[in-house]
């Protein structure tokens, strides 16, 4: 908290529609008098020793402020970073092009161990489902994202899924704390321990051990494929719980759940670490509509509200949330992707107007 | 084909509701005069050298007949086979209990390299979606199912995802052939090569190479998380294509798609190998309703129709399919899980009645 009574927060507007949706959040925050001053930094990647890295000034800012809000960062191209294996090249060069996603780099740099992805149906926004209300907590540092891969012999590649007791225990503990703090009565560990008996098995063991410290919370386990099967048939039994899982499963299940409520334009996320936390909209940078004033800032706004709650600024969060959800529920002044005809600015103004009335 | 003009097919009724739904299929096949004689074998597991194995007589039968129809096999218990790692035990025994799923054992024993899982909305059966119509083809021998895992040091486990050029190329080729034979104009490879650059990268390279041999079919690629996000929002763009993917992704995506059309009671599957193919209902053995005459035989019946088409008995397949789908669409004589009140026998009789009228 600075001498002006405000908290400094790093703002990474990001690429494509990032700057527009960031402007929207800033405008709403001014109108709501949220005691935050934004320290805006760019994360345009720089090339260092053949690798794309995040500029130091961005890293320093997040480290200093310990809280950041982040728009979408484009990965250099869709997935150009398929590494060629020996079997595919003549010269035996197995290194390939190798752009690492900047989103992942940020998660790694700050050891953001828990990725929190709430997913709740938004009233008034029509999808086949209106009773989704779950919180996914994804281990965010290892698993299938270890980055360890090698070609054993020509045409035989191994990727390592790395599971450690330490990271499993840490994310499990975070999940139980989160459930406790948010009044959710059940934590479900999602896994494929029927197949990956040792790795997912250890993940489950860690969850089981942590569960003992939370006697007030029901703990259970469910197979990833079963959850996918059942939540699409009926999301209700999955409401009001927290689901915790290894990295890749969280990637998949969170996108699936986002699909059930209407897409990534509506889902917030937070990457929680011990020394810093980054709240981000996980949708893409939407280059096709960038700069046209049509972007939907909701995911970034909802992510910022997770951030406010993380900072114990709950009242501001609730007030803004109410204004945004009411605006969507009324359905008059919403952006195109939500089925409306309004510009980012008009939608933002509508939310601000609601704030004034509150 | 035997001297009686009939094909002998191995029937593995399986556990729980398996025998009841198998009876239903047999009754329908008799009524339709399908030229098949069933060789029924049990796959009650036997213990050999501390491992559960499949009885030899079952293996021999499948090997001889090369085609089998299979009901659900219960895995000894839900997932008791979490192997304890050194970090979790006192005595350093890392071997654990280790029941391998019999379903997987069958796939491995016969090197059933392609798991074909069509998923199409069934007319008259109400779900939030009525336009799902996709075919998933899952690599069925390696990937995350390699079974190779080890504890590097206390509390650090590695599971190996194994991807070979050979298996990738083989399943890709099968997918293109399948698309061609079934009139689907597009093959999409589903992957996470943005993360697993070398393993999923090699899978994609194999698909790209095979695609060159099928100029009449559009080939493209999509991220697994994106597919999950989008297909739940709108399955239509995924209709009329074949999606091919590594093992685990197929496990997850096929259950998700099954959820979209109403569950595993309605989805067939076939495990295709060079020397044998096994068609199976992938739902569970439903011990809670076993023996009560309430089970829904649809998934096994639809799987058997994939089998008939595999055997070039297309006319029988179409005739039975029409009778079954009409019975479901009318919605009068259907089982409880489909929203009706009929017994397995009544539902079966209704299908047979329709056959008579055809
Ligand atoms: C951008 C990509 C690397 C990332 C992931 O796979 O984790 C994204 O899909 C996500 O869910 O945040
Ligand atoms: C029974 C289980 C081992 C299996 C799998 O994970 O493949 C099942 O979920 C399936 O999809 O056939």
PDB file of C-alpha atoms in Angstrom, chain B residues 93-234:
ATOM      1  CA  UNK B  93       8.087 -51.977  -1.711  1.00  0.00           C
ATOM      2  CA  UNK B  94       7.131 -50.008  -4.796  1.00  0.00           C
ATOM      3  CA  UNK B  95       5.300 -52.792  -6.534  1.00  0.00           C
ATOM      4  CA  UNK B  96       1.879 -52.504  -4.923  1.00  0.00           C
ATOM      5  CA  UNK B  97      -1.198 -54.509  -5.693  1.00  0.00           C
ATOM      6  CA  UNK B  98      -1.310 -54.090  -9.445  1.00  0.00           C
ATOM      7  CA  UNK B  99      -4.510 -55.340 -10.994  1.00  0.00           C
ATOM      8  CA  UNK B 100      -4.393 -54.421 -14.624  1.00  0.00           C
ATOM      9  CA  UNK B 101      -7.761 -53.700 -16.179  1.00  0.00           C
ATOM     10  CA  UNK B 102      -8.893 -56.740 -18.160  1.00  0.00           C
ATOM     11  CA  UNK B 103     -10.273 -54.407 -20.806  1.00  0.00           C
ATOM     12  CA  UNK B 104      -6.794 -53.025 -21.343  1.00  0.00           C
ATOM     13  CA  UNK B 105      -5.249 -56.476 -21.212  1.00  0.00           C
ATOM     14  CA  UNK B 106      -7.424 -57.594 -24.111  1.00  0.00           C
ATOM     15  CA  UNK B 107      -6.460 -54.512 -26.143  1.00  0.00           C
ATOM     16  CA  UNK B 108      -2.813 -55.243 -25.494  1.00  0.00           C
ATOM     17  CA  UNK B 109      -2.909 -58.982 -26.013  1.00  0.00           C
ATOM     18  CA  UNK B 110      -4.219 -58.585 -29.539  1.00  0.00           C
ATOM     19  CA  UNK B 111      -2.415 -55.355 -30.327  1.00  0.00           C
ATOM     20  CA  UNK B 112      -5.708 -53.638 -31.075  1.00  0.00           C
ATOM     21  CA  UNK B 113      -4.171 -50.455 -32.353  1.00  0.00           C
ATOM     22  CA  UNK B 114      -7.200 -48.338 -33.208  1.00  0.00           C
ATOM     23  CA  UNK B 115     -10.108 -47.697 -30.905  1.00  0.00           C
ATOM     24  CA  UNK B 116     -13.013 -46.412 -32.959  1.00  0.00           C
ATOM     25  CA  UNK B 117     -15.678 -44.513 -31.052  1.00  0.00           C
ATOM     26  CA  UNK B 118     -18.479 -43.006 -33.101  1.00  0.00           C
ATOM     27  CA  UNK B 119     -20.680 -40.590 -31.235  1.00  0.00           C
ATOM     28  CA  UNK B 120     -23.902 -39.407 -32.779  1.00  0.00           C
ATOM     29  CA  UNK B 121     -27.018 -37.834 -31.278  1.00  0.00           C
ATOM     30  CA  UNK B 122     -29.897 -40.264 -31.252  1.00  0.00           C
ATOM     31  CA  UNK B 123     -33.099 -38.896 -32.637  1.00  0.00           C
ATOM     32  CA  UNK B 124     -35.840 -38.645 -30.093  1.00  0.00           C
ATOM     33  CA  UNK B 125     -33.519 -39.007 -27.168  1.00  0.00           C
ATOM     34  CA  UNK B 126     -33.497 -35.630 -25.493  1.00  0.00           C
ATOM     35  CA  UNK B 127     -30.195 -34.097 -24.485  1.00  0.00           C
ATOM     36  CA  UNK B 128     -29.042 -30.491 -24.656  1.00  0.00           C
ATOM     37  CA  UNK B 129     -27.549 -31.306 -28.069  1.00  0.00           C
ATOM     38  CA  UNK B 130     -29.102 -32.921 -31.081  1.00  0.00           C
ATOM     39  CA  UNK B 131     -26.416 -32.446 -33.685  1.00  0.00           C
ATOM     40  CA  UNK B 132     -23.451 -34.426 -32.407  1.00  0.00           C
ATOM     41  CA  UNK B 133     -22.101 -36.703 -35.091  1.00  0.00           C
ATOM     42  CA  UNK B 134     -18.433 -37.405 -34.872  1.00  0.00           C
ATOM     43  CA  UNK B 135     -16.086 -40.366 -34.990  1.00  0.00           C
ATOM     44  CA  UNK B 136     -13.180 -40.479 -32.574  1.00  0.00           C
ATOM     45  CA  UNK B 137     -10.270 -42.737 -33.342  1.00  0.00           C
ATOM     46  CA  UNK B 138      -7.996 -43.293 -30.423  1.00  0.00           C
ATOM     47  CA  UNK B 139      -4.497 -44.714 -30.592  1.00  0.00           C
ATOM     48  CA  UNK B 140      -4.931 -47.755 -28.422  1.00  0.00           C
ATOM     49  CA  UNK B 141      -1.545 -49.240 -27.577  1.00  0.00           C
ATOM     50  CA  UNK B 142       0.808 -46.626 -26.144  1.00  0.00           C
ATOM     51  CA  UNK B 143       0.916 -42.962 -25.087  1.00  0.00           C
ATOM     52  CA  UNK B 144       0.036 -42.363 -21.462  1.00  0.00           C
ATOM     53  CA  UNK B 145      -1.038 -46.006 -21.261  1.00  0.00           C
ATOM     54  CA  UNK B 146       2.517 -47.312 -21.655  1.00  0.00           C
ATOM     55  CA  UNK B 147       2.522 -48.535 -18.075  1.00  0.00           C
ATOM     56  CA  UNK B 148       6.091 -47.315 -17.645  1.00  0.00           C
ATOM     57  CA  UNK B 149       6.479 -45.464 -14.383  1.00  0.00           C
ATOM     58  CA  UNK B 150       9.149 -45.144 -11.774  1.00  0.00           C
ATOM     59  CA  UNK B 151       9.990 -43.250  -8.639  1.00  0.00           C
ATOM     60  CA  UNK B 152      13.225 -41.384  -9.323  1.00  0.00           C
ATOM     61  CA  UNK B 153      13.846 -40.396  -5.729  1.00  0.00           C
ATOM     62  CA  UNK B 154      11.516 -40.337  -2.758  1.00  0.00           C
ATOM     63  CA  UNK B 155       8.450 -38.336  -3.696  1.00  0.00           C
ATOM     64  CA  UNK B 156       9.344 -37.839  -7.356  1.00  0.00           C
ATOM     65  CA  UNK B 157       7.514 -40.028  -9.854  1.00  0.00           C
ATOM     66  CA  UNK B 158       7.836 -40.106 -13.606  1.00  0.00           C
ATOM     67  CA  UNK B 159       5.242 -41.647 -15.890  1.00  0.00           C
ATOM     68  CA  UNK B 160       6.320 -42.119 -19.453  1.00  0.00           C
ATOM     69  CA  UNK B 161       4.139 -41.106 -22.342  1.00  0.00           C
ATOM     70  CA  UNK B 162       5.463 -43.196 -25.175  1.00  0.00           C
ATOM     71  CA  UNK B 163       4.769 -42.170 -28.741  1.00  0.00           C
ATOM     72  CA  UNK B 164       6.191 -44.114 -31.653  1.00  0.00           C
ATOM     73  CA  UNK B 165       6.197 -43.157 -35.279  1.00  0.00           C
ATOM     74  CA  UNK B 166       5.004 -46.639 -36.167  1.00  0.00           C
ATOM     75  CA  UNK B 167       1.893 -46.618 -33.984  1.00  0.00           C
ATOM     76  CA  UNK B 168       1.110 -43.004 -34.874  1.00  0.00           C
ATOM     77  CA  UNK B 169       1.387 -43.657 -38.580  1.00  0.00           C
ATOM     78  CA  UNK B 170      -0.692 -46.825 -38.274  1.00  0.00           C
ATOM     79  CA  UNK B 171      -3.580 -45.213 -36.428  1.00  0.00           C
ATOM     80  CA  UNK B 172      -3.447 -42.146 -38.674  1.00  0.00           C
ATOM     81  CA  UNK B 173      -3.697 -44.376 -41.727  1.00  0.00           C
ATOM     82  CA  UNK B 174      -6.607 -46.219 -40.185  1.00  0.00           C
ATOM     83  CA  UNK B 175      -8.353 -42.909 -39.501  1.00  0.00           C
ATOM     84  CA  UNK B 176      -8.003 -41.762 -43.104  1.00  0.00           C
ATOM     85  CA  UNK B 177      -9.191 -45.113 -44.414  1.00  0.00           C
ATOM     86  CA  UNK B 178     -12.141 -44.950 -42.061  1.00  0.00           C
ATOM     87  CA  UNK B 179     -13.002 -41.440 -43.223  1.00  0.00           C
ATOM     88  CA  UNK B 180     -12.784 -42.528 -46.833  1.00  0.00           C
ATOM     89  CA  UNK B 181     -14.901 -45.633 -46.337  1.00  0.00           C
ATOM     90  CA  UNK B 182     -17.556 -43.771 -44.378  1.00  0.00           C
ATOM     91  CA  UNK B 183     -17.709 -40.731 -46.627  1.00  0.00           C
ATOM     92  CA  UNK B 184     -16.365 -38.263 -44.098  1.00  0.00           C
ATOM     93  CA  UNK B 185     -14.423 -35.504 -45.764  1.00  0.00           C
ATOM     94  CA  UNK B 186     -12.149 -34.318 -42.991  1.00  0.00           C
ATOM     95  CA  UNK B 187      -9.669 -35.787 -40.543  1.00  0.00           C
ATOM     96  CA  UNK B 188      -8.631 -33.713 -37.546  1.00  0.00           C
ATOM     97  CA  UNK B 189      -5.661 -34.662 -35.392  1.00  0.00           C
ATOM     98  CA  UNK B 190      -6.278 -33.660 -31.780  1.00  0.00           C
ATOM     99  CA  UNK B 191      -3.184 -32.898 -29.729  1.00  0.00           C
ATOM    100  CA  UNK B 192      -1.274 -30.850 -27.160  1.00  0.00           C
ATOM    101  CA  UNK B 193       1.839 -30.374 -29.272  1.00  0.00           C
ATOM    102  CA  UNK B 194       2.087 -26.852 -27.916  1.00  0.00           C
ATOM    103  CA  UNK B 195       3.151 -28.521 -24.691  1.00  0.00           C
ATOM    104  CA  UNK B 196       4.386 -31.985 -25.604  1.00  0.00           C
ATOM    105  CA  UNK B 197       6.293 -30.759 -28.599  1.00  0.00           C
ATOM    106  CA  UNK B 198       8.241 -33.908 -29.336  1.00  0.00           C
ATOM    107  CA  UNK B 199       5.725 -36.660 -28.569  1.00  0.00           C
ATOM    108  CA  UNK B 200       2.524 -35.074 -29.807  1.00  0.00           C
ATOM    109  CA  UNK B 201       4.720 -33.340 -32.364  1.00  0.00           C
ATOM    110  CA  UNK B 202       5.730 -36.704 -33.791  1.00  0.00           C
ATOM    111  CA  UNK B 203       2.118 -37.863 -33.714  1.00  0.00           C
ATOM    112  CA  UNK B 204       1.196 -34.823 -35.822  1.00  0.00           C
ATOM    113  CA  UNK B 205       4.097 -35.363 -38.193  1.00  0.00           C
ATOM    114  CA  UNK B 206       2.915 -38.909 -38.817  1.00  0.00           C
ATOM    115  CA  UNK B 207      -0.626 -37.672 -39.465  1.00  0.00           C
ATOM    116  CA  UNK B 208       0.663 -35.005 -41.860  1.00  0.00           C
ATOM    117  CA  UNK B 209       2.628 -37.562 -43.785  1.00  0.00           C
ATOM    118  CA  UNK B 210      -0.290 -39.979 -44.075  1.00  0.00           C
ATOM    119  CA  UNK B 211      -2.561 -37.099 -45.117  1.00  0.00           C
ATOM    120  CA  UNK B 212      -0.535 -36.732 -48.301  1.00  0.00           C
ATOM    121  CA  UNK B 213      -1.792 -40.140 -49.428  1.00  0.00           C
ATOM    122  CA  UNK B 214      -5.402 -38.971 -49.132  1.00  0.00           C
ATOM    123  CA  UNK B 215      -5.711 -35.871 -51.285  1.00  0.00           C
ATOM    124  CA  UNK B 216      -9.506 -36.131 -51.271  1.00  0.00           C
ATOM    125  CA  UNK B 217      -9.708 -35.655 -47.524  1.00  0.00           C
ATOM    126  CA  UNK B 218      -9.078 -32.370 -45.748  1.00  0.00           C
ATOM    127  CA  UNK B 219      -6.579 -32.683 -42.944  1.00  0.00           C
ATOM    128  CA  UNK B 220      -6.270 -30.297 -40.045  1.00  0.00           C
ATOM    129  CA  UNK B 221      -5.164 -30.161 -36.425  1.00  0.00           C
ATOM    130  CA  UNK B 222      -6.700 -28.824 -33.279  1.00  0.00           C
ATOM    131  CA  UNK B 223      -5.678 -28.536 -29.650  1.00  0.00           C
ATOM    132  CA  UNK B 224      -7.484 -30.894 -27.274  1.00  0.00           C
ATOM    133  CA  UNK B 225      -8.479 -28.095 -24.916  1.00  0.00           C
ATOM    134  CA  UNK B 226      -9.862 -26.056 -27.809  1.00  0.00           C
ATOM    135  CA  UNK B 227     -11.912 -28.995 -29.048  1.00  0.00           C
ATOM    136  CA  UNK B 228     -13.343 -29.546 -25.557  1.00  0.00           C
ATOM    137  CA  UNK B 229     -14.165 -25.847 -25.331  1.00  0.00           C
ATOM    138  CA  UNK B 230     -15.801 -25.626 -28.700  1.00  0.00           C
ATOM    139  CA  UNK B 231     -17.627 -28.908 -29.059  1.00  0.00           C
ATOM    140  CA  UNK B 232     -19.553 -28.238 -25.847  1.00  0.00           C
ATOM    141  CA  UNK B 233     -20.544 -24.836 -27.191  1.00  0.00           C
ATOM    142  CA  UNK B 234     -21.480 -26.093 -30.621  1.00  0.00           C
TER     143      UNK B 234
END
